[in-house]
C-alpha positions as protocol buffer text, in pm:
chain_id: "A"
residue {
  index: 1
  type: UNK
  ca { x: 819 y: -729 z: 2029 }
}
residue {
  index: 2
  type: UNK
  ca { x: 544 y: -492 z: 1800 }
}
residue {
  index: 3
  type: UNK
  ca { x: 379 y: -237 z: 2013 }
}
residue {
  index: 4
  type: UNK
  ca { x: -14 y: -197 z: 1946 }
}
residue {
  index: 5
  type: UNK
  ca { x: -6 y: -33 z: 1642 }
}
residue {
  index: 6
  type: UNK
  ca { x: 252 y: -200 z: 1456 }
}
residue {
  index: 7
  type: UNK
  ca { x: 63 y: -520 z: 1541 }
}
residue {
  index: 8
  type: UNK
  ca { x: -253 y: -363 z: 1433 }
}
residue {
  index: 9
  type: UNK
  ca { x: -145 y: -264 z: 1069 }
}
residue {
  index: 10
  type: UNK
  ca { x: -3 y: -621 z: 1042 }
}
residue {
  index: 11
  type: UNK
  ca { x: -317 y: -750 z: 1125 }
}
residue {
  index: 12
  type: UNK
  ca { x: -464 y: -540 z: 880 }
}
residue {
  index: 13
  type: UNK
  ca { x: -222 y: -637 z: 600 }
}
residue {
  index: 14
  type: UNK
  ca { x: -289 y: -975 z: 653 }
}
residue {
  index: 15
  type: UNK
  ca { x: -688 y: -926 z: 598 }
}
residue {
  index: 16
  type: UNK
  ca { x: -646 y: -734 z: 316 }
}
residue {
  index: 17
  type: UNK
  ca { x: -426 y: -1033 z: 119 }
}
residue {
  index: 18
  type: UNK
  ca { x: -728 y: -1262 z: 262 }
}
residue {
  index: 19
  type: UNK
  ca { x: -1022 y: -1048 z: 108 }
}
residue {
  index: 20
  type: UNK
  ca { x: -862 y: -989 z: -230 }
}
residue {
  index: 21
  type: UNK
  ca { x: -669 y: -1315 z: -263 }
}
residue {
  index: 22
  type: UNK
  ca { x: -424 y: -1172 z: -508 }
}
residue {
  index: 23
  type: UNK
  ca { x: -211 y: -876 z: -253 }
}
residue {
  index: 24
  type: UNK
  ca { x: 136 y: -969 z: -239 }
}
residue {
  index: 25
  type: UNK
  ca { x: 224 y: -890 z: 150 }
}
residue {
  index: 26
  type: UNK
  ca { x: 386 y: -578 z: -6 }
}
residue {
  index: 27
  type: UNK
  ca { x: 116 y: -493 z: -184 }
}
residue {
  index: 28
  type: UNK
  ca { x: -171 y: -505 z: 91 }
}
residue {
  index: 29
  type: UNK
  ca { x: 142 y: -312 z: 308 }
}
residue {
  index: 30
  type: UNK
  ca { x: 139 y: -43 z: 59 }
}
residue {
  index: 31
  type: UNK
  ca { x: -260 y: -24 z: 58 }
}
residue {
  index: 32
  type: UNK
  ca { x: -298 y: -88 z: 435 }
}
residue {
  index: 33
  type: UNK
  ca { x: -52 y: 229 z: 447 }
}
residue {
  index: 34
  type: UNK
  ca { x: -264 y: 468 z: 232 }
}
residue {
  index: 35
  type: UNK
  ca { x: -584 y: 343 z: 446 }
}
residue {
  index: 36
  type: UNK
  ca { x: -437 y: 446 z: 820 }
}
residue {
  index: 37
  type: UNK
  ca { x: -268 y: 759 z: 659 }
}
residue {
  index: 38
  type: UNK
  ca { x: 63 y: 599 z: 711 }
}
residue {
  index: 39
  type: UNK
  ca { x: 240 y: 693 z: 390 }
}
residue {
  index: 40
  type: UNK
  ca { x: 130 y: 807 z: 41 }
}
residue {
  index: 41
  type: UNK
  ca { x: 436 y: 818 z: -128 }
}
residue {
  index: 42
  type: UNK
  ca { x: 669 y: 557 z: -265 }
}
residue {
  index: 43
  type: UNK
  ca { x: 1011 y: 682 z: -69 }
}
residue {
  index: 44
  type: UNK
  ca { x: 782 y: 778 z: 288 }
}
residue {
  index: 45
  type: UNK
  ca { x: 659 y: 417 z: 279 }
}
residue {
  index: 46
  type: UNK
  ca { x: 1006 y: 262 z: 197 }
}
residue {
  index: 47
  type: UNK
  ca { x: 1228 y: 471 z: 436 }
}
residue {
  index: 48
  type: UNK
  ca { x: 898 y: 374 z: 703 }
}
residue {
  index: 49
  type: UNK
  ca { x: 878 y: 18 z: 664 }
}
residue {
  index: 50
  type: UNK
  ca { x: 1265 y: -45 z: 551 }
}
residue {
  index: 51
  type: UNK
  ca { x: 1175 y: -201 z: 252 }
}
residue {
  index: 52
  type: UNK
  ca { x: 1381 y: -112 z: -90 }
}
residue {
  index: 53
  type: UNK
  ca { x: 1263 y: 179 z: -284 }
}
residue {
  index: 54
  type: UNK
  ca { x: 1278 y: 50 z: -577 }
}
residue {
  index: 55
  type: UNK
  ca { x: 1084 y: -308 z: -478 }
}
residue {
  index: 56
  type: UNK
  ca { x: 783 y: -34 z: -351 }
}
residue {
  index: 57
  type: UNK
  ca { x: 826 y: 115 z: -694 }
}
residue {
  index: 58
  type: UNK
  ca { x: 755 y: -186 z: -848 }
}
residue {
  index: 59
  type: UNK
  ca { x: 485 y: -340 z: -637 }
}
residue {
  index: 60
  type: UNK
  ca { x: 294 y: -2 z: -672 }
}
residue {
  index: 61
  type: UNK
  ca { x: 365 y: -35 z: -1061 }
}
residue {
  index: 62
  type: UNK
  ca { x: 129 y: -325 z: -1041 }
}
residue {
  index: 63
  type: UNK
  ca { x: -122 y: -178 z: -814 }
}
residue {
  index: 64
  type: UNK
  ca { x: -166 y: 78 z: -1039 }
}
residue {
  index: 65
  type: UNK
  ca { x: -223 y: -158 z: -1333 }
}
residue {
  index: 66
  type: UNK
  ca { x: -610 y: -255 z: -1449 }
}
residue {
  index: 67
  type: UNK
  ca { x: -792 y: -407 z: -1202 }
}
residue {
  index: 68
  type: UNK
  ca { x: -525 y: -286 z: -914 }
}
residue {
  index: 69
  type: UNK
  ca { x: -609 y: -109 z: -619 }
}
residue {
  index: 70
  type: UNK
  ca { x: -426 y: 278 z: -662 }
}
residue {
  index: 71
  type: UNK
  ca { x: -423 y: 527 z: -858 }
}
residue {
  index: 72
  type: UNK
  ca { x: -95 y: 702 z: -941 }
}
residue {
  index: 73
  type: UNK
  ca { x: -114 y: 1064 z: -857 }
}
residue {
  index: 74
  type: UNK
  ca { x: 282 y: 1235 z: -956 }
}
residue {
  index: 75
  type: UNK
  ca { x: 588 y: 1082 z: -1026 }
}
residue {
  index: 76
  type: UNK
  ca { x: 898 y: 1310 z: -979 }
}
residue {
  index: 77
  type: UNK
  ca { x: 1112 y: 1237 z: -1305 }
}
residue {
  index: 78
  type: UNK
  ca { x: 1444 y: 1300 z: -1090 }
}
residue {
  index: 79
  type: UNK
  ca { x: 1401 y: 1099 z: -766 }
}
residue {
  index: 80
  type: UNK
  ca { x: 1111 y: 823 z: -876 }
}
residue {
  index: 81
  type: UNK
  ca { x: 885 y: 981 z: -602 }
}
residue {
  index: 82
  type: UNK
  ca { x: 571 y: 811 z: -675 }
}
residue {
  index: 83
  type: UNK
  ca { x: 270 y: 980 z: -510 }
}
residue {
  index: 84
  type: UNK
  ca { x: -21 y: 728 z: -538 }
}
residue {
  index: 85
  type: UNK
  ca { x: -431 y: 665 z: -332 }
}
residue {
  index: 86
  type: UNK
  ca { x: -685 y: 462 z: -310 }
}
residue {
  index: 87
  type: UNK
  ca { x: -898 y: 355 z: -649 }
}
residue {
  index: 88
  type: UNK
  ca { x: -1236 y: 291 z: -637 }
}
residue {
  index: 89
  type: UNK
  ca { x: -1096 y: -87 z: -590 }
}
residue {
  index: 90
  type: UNK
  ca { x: -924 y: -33 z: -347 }
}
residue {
  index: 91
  type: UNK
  ca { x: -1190 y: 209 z: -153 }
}
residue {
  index: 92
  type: UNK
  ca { x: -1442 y: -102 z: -153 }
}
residue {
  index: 93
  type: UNK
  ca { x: -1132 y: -340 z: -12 }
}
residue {
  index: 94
  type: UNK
  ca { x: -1070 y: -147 z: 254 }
}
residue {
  index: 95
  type: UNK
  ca { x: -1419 y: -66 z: 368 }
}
residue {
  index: 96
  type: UNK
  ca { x: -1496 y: -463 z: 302 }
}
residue {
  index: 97
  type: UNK
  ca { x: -1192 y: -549 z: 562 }
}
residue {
  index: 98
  type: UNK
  ca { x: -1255 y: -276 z: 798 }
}
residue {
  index: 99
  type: UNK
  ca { x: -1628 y: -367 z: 810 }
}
């Protein structure tokens, strides 16, 4: 069973695919993270949320993309550590859901 806060950011996650219609659930995971100061960082969100590193690598690939929702801060060249926050997009998604 969730506790209260895991139930919470899946609750969240779930509002934010609903308000942009185009979040993959591991996209809207990745920007539901950055919004409750979960995780900012590629391997901090995939060792969190046991997801694979390199699937969060892509996803936040295509967040990062034109029209996305981050902005990719640092990428360490040796171990793909992708540091990444909100976009302006992303900003006005999260204040839409969180009303």
């Amino acid at each position: 069973m969730m506790d209260e806060s895991e139930a919470e950011y899946m609750a969240f996650v779930d509002a934010l695919m609903a308000a942009s219609g185009n979040l993959s659930a591991l996209g809207a995971g990745i920007v539901a993270g950055l919004a409750l100061d979960i995780a900012s960082d590629s391997r901090t969100f995939a060792r969190l949320l046991g997801v694979a590193h390199a699937l969060v690598l892509r996803e936040i690939s295509v967040l990062g993309q034109d029209h996305g929702y981050v902005r990719i801060r640092q990428r360490d060249p040796r171990t793909q550590r992708t540091r990444y926050e909100l976009n302006a997009a992303g900003q006005r998604l999260v204040r839409e859901v969180q009303g």
